[in-house]
Coordinates of C-alpha atoms in Angstrom, one line a residue:
A1 CA 37.8 30.8 6.4
A2 CA 37.8 31.0 2.6
A3 CA 34.1 32.0 2.6
R4 CA 34.7 34.7 5.2
L5 CA 37.6 36.1 3.1
C6 CA 35.2 36.1 0.1
G7 CA 32.8 38.2 2.2
L8 CA 35.5 40.7 3.1
H9 CA 36.4 41.0 -0.6
L10 CA 32.8 41.6 -1.4
V11 CA 32.8 44.4 1.1
G12 CA 35.8 45.9 -0.6
Q13 CA 34.0 45.8 -3.9
M14 CA 30.9 47.4 -2.3
K15 CA 33.0 50.2 -0.9
A16 CA 34.5 50.8 -4.4
A17 CA 31.1 50.8 -6.0
A18 CA 29.8 53.2 -3.3
G19 CA 32.5 55.7 -3.9
G20 CA 34.3 54.7 -0.7
N21 CA 31.3 55.2 1.5
L22 CA 29.8 51.9 2.9
D23 CA 26.9 53.9 4.4
K24 CA 25.5 54.0 0.9
V25 CA 25.0 50.2 1.0
R26 CA 21.2 49.9 1.5
R27 CA 20.9 46.2 1.6
I28 CA 22.6 43.0 0.5
V29 CA 19.9 41.3 -1.6
K30 CA 21.4 37.9 -2.4
V31 CA 24.6 35.9 -2.0
E32 CA 25.5 33.3 -4.6
A33 CA 28.0 30.7 -3.5
F34 CA 29.8 27.8 -5.1
V35 CA 31.8 25.4 -2.9
N36 CA 34.5 23.1 -4.4
A37 CA 33.6 19.8 -2.9
T38 CA 33.5 16.0 -3.4
E39 CA 30.2 14.4 -4.4
T40 CA 29.6 13.1 -0.9
F41 CA 30.1 16.5 0.8
T42 CA 26.7 18.0 1.9
E43 CA 27.6 20.9 4.2
H44 CA 27.7 23.7 1.6
P45 CA 25.5 26.0 3.6
Q46 CA 27.7 25.7 6.6
V47 CA 30.7 26.7 4.5
V48 CA 28.9 29.8 3.2
N49 CA 28.0 30.8 6.7
G50 CA 31.5 32.3 6.8
C51 CA 30.5 34.9 4.3
S52 CA 27.0 35.5 5.5
D53 CA 28.2 35.9 9.1
V54 CA 30.8 38.5 8.2
L55 CA 28.3 40.5 6.1
V56 CA 25.9 40.6 9.1
E57 CA 28.7 41.5 11.5
I58 CA 29.7 44.5 9.3
F59 CA 26.3 45.8 8.2
G60 CA 23.9 44.5 10.9
T61 CA 20.8 42.4 10.2
E62 CA 18.8 45.2 8.6
V63 CA 21.2 45.7 5.8
G64 CA 23.4 42.6 5.9
A65 CA 20.7 39.8 6.1
H66 CA 20.2 38.3 2.7
S67 CA 18.8 35.4 0.7
R68 CA 21.4 33.0 -0.7
F69 CA 22.2 29.8 -2.5
A70 CA 25.1 27.5 -1.8
V71 CA 25.9 24.7 -4.2
G72 CA 28.8 22.2 -4.5
C73 CA 31.0 21.9 -7.6
S74 CA 33.6 19.3 -8.5
S75 CA 36.0 22.1 -9.4
L76 CA 36.2 25.9 -9.5
P77 CA 38.5 28.2 -11.6
L78 CA 42.1 28.3 -10.5
G79 CA 41.5 25.6 -7.9
V80 CA 39.8 28.0 -5.4
S81 CA 37.8 26.4 -2.6
V82 CA 34.9 28.9 -2.7
E83 CA 33.5 31.4 -5.2
I84 CA 30.9 33.9 -4.0
G85 CA 29.1 36.8 -5.7
A86 CA 26.4 39.1 -4.4
V87 CA 23.6 41.4 -5.5
V88 CA 23.7 44.6 -3.5
E89 CA 21.5 47.7 -3.4
I90 CA 23.6 50.9 -3.2
E91 CA 22.2 54.4 -2.8
E92 CA 22.7 56.6 -5.8
E93 CA 24.3 60.0 -5.5

C-alpha cells in the first residue's frame, strides 16, 4: 500500500512537471525504490510492485512499463517504509 501511494504521488509530480497535462508523459523510464526492511527480508520487488502496478494502470504498458531497481535498507528518512523516485520522459511544449 505504501509503494502504491508513492506511485500516486509520482503521478502528481509528473502532472505538475507536465503543466497539468498527463498526456505529455511519453514514458516512465525507470523507477528507483528503497524498502525499509530487516536483514532477512527478501521480497523487495514484491513491495515495489505496488508502485509499478499503479503506473501501468494509469498510463498503460506502452508508457507505464519501466525498468526498476528495488533494494532493502535498514532505515529510511523520517521512518518511512518505502521511498521511490522515477525518471520520466515528458513532451516539451
